[in-house]
Coordinates of C-alpha atoms in Angstrom, one line a residue:
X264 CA 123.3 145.0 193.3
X265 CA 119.8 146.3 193.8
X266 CA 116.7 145.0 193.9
X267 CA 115.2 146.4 190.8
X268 CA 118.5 145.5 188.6
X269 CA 118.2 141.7 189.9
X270 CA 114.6 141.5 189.0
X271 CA 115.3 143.5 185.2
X272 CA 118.3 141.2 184.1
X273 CA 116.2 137.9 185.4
X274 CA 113.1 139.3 183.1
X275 CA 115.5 139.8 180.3
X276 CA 117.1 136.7 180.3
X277 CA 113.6 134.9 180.1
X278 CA 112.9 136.7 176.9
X279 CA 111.2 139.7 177.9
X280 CA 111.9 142.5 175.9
X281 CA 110.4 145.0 178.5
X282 CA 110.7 145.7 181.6
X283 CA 108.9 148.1 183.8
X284 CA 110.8 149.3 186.9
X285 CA 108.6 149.3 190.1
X286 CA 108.9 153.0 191.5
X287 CA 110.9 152.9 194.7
X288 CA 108.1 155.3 196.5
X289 CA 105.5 152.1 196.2
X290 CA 108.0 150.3 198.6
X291 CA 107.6 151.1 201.8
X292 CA 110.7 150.8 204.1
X293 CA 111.5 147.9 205.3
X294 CA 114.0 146.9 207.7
X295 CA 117.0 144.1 207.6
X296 CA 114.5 141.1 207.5
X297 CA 112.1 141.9 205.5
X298 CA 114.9 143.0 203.0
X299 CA 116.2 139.3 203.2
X300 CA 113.4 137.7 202.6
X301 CA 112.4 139.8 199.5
X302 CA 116.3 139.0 198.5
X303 CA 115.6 135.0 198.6
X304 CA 112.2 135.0 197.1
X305 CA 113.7 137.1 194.6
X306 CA 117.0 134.7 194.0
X307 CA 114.5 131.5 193.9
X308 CA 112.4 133.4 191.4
X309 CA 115.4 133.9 189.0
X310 CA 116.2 130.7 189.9
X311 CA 113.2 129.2 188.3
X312 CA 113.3 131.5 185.6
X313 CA 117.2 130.2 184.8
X314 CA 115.3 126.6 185.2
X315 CA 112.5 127.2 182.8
X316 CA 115.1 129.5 180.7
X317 CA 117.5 125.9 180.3
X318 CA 114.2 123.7 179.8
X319 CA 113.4 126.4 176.9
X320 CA 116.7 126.0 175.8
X321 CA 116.8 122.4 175.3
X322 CA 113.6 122.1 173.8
X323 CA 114.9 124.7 171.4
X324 CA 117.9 122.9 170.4
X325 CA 115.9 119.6 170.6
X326 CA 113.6 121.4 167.5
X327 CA 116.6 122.5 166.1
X328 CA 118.2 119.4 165.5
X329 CA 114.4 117.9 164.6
X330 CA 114.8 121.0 162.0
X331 CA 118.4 120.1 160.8
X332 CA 116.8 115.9 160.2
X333 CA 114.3 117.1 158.4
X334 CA 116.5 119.4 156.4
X335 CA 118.9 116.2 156.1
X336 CA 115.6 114.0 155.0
X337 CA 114.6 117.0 152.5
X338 CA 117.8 116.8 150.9
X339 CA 118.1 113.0 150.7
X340 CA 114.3 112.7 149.6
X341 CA 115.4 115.4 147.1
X342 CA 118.4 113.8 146.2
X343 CA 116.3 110.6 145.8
X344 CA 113.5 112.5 143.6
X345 CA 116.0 113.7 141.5
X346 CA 117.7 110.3 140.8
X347 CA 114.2 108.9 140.3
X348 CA 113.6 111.6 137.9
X349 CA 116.6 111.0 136.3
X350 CA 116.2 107.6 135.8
X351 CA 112.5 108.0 134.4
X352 CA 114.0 110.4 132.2
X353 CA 116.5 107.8 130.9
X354 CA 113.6 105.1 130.5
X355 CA 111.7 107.8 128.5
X356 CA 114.6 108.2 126.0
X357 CA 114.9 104.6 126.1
X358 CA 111.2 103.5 125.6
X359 CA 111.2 107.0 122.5
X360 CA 114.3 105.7 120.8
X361 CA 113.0 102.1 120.8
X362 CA 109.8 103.1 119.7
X363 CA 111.1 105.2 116.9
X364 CA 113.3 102.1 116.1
X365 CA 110.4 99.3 115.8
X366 CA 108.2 102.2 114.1
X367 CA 111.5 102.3 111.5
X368 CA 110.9 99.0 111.5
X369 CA 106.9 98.7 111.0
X370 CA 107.5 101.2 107.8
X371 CA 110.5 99.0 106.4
X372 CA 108.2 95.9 106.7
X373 CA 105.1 97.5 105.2
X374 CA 107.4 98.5 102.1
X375 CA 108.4 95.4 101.8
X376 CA 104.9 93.7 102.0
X377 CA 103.4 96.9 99.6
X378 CA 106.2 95.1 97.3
X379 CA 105.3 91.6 97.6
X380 CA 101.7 93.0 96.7
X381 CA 102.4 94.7 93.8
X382 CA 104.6 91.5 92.8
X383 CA 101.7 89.1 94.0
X384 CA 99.2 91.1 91.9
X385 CA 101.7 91.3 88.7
X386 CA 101.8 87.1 89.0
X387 CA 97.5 87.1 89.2
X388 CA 97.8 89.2 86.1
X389 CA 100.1 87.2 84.4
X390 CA 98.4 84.1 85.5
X391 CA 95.3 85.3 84.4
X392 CA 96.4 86.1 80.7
X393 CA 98.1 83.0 80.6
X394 CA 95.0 81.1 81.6
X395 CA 93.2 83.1 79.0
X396 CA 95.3 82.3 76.7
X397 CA 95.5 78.8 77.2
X398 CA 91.7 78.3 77.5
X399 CA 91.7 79.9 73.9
X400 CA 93.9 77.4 73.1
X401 CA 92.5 74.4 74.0
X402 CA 89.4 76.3 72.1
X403 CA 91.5 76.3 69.2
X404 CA 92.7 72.6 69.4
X405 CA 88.8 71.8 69.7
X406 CA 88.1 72.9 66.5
X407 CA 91.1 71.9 64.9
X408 CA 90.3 68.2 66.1
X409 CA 86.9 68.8 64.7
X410 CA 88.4 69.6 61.2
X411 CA 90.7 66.9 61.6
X412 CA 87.9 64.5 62.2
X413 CA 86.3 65.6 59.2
X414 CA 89.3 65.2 56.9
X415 CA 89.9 61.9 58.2
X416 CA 86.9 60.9 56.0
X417 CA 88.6 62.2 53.2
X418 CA 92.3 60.9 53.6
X419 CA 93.6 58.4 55.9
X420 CA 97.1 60.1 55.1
X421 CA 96.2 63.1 56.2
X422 CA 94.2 61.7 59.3
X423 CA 97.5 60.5 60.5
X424 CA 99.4 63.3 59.9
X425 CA 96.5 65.7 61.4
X426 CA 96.6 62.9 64.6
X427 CA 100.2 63.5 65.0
X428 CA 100.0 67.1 65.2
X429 CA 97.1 67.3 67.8
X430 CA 98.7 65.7 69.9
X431 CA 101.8 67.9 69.9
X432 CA 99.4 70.5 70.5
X433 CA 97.9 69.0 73.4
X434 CA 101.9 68.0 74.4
X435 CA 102.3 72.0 73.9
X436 CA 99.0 72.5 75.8
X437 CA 100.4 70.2 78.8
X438 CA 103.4 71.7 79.1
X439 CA 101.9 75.4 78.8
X440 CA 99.7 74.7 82.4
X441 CA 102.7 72.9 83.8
X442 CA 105.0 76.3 83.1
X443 CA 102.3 78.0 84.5
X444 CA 102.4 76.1 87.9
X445 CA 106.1 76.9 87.9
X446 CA 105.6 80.3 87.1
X447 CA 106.2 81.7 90.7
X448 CA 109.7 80.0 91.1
X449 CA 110.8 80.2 87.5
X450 CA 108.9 83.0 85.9
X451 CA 111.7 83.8 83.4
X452 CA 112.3 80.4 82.8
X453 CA 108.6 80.0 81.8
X454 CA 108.1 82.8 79.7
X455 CA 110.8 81.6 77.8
X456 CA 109.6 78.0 77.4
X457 CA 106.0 80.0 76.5
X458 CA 107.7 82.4 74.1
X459 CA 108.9 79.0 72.3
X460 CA 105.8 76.8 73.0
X461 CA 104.0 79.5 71.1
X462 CA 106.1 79.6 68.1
X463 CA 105.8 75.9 67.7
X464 CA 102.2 76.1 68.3
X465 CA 102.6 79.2 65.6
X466 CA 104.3 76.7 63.1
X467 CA 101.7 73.9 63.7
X468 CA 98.6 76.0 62.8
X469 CA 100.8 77.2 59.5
X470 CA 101.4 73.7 58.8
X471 CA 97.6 72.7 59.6
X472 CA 96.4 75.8 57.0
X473 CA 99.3 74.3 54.8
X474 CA 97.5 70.9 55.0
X475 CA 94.0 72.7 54.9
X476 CA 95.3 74.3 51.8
X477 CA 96.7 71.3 50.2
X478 CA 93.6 68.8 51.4
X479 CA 91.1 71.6 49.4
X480 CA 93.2 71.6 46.5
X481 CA 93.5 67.7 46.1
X482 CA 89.4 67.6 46.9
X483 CA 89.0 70.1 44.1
X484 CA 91.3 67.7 42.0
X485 CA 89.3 64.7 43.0
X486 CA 85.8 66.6 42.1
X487 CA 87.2 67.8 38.9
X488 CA 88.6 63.9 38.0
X489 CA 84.9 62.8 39.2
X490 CA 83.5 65.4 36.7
X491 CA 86.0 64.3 33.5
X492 CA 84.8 61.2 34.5
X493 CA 81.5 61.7 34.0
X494 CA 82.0 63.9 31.1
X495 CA 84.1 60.9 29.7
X496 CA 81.1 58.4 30.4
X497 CA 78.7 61.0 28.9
X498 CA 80.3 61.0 25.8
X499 CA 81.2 57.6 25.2
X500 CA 77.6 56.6 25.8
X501 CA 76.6 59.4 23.2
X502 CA 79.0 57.8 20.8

């Protein structure tokens, strides 16, 4: 093999992609020794370049399997970014769908207490008017115990009678406040009880304008026997 065919393979097996040939007329002849000597330099030189080719070699595949661990760590740390993902995903759609659930929730609960309210406000009222009502009551049974009082003066009877029914009214009275501390557990029952309460207090004032009625007409009796009376008297002391 010659000398210029030795040194172009050695520079194209270190990676050269060129070579130059060296023209033959820059040699100058040489004779057997000098020939051998080139023959070993060149030998050692190809040598080391077969040396430094294997070093290269091994670095190269010492990158490449550095390449193929980080490929292998890119794919696991994918792998793993994906699952984390996935899972952050699912406690998302968790965390959403119970959210949605307790905000279900919230609006059932403020119906219900919007309900309550309007029921809480609908007792006030009724409370209210009931307290009215009674207040005009016990108003009423003032001044009926007034007129009693004054027709006491006039008939003891009566004043007994009169006696008897104030204090059924204040009985109806009592009983009235006492439905209307009940009224929140037994409204029905109440109302009932106040419908009837009412009536009887409805028949005691007709009976109290009865007595009214009948204590005016026996007064006008009594006035008119005081006047024959007098008449009488007039006349027998004229005769």
């Amino acid at each position: 093999m010659s000398t210029k065919l030795l040194i172009a393979k050695a520079w194209k097996k270190n990676g050269h992609s060129k070579y130059t040939p060296i023209k033959e007329s820059n040699f100058e002849p040489i004779g057997d020794g000098k020939g051998s000597d080139l023959a070993i330099h060149l030998k050692n030189e190809i040598k080391m370049y077969e040396e430094k080719h294997s070093v290269a070699q091994k670095e190269l595949e010492i990158l490449h399997h550095a390449l193929e661990a980080t490929q292998t760590d890119n794919s696991r740390l994918h792998q793993e970014s994906e699952f984390v993902t996935a899972n952050v995903n699912q406690w998302i759609k968790q965390q959403k769908l119970a959210n949605e659930n307790l905000a279900e929730k919230i609006r059932e609960q403020n119906h219900l207490l919007s309900l309550i309210t309007t029921e809480r406000d609908h007792f006030q009222k009724m409370e209210e008017t009931l307290t009215t009502e009674i207040f005009k009551l016990r108003n009423e049974s003032q001044l009926k115990k007034s007129e009693n009082d004054r027709l006491k003066a006039s008939n003891a009877e009566q004043e007994s009678l009169i006696e008897k029914l104030r204090k059924q009214l204040e009985l109806q009275v009592i009983e009235q406040t006492s439905l209307l501390e009940e009224k929140l557990s037994a409204s029905e029952d109440m109302h009932a009880r106040l419908k009837a309460n009412m009536k009887s207090i409805h028949f005691l004032s007709q009976k109290l304008n009865e007595l009214r009625h009948e204590n005016g007409f026996l007064r006008k009796q009594l006035e008119d026997e005081k006047l024959r009376s007098q008449q009488f008297g007039l006349h027998r002391e004229l005769q």
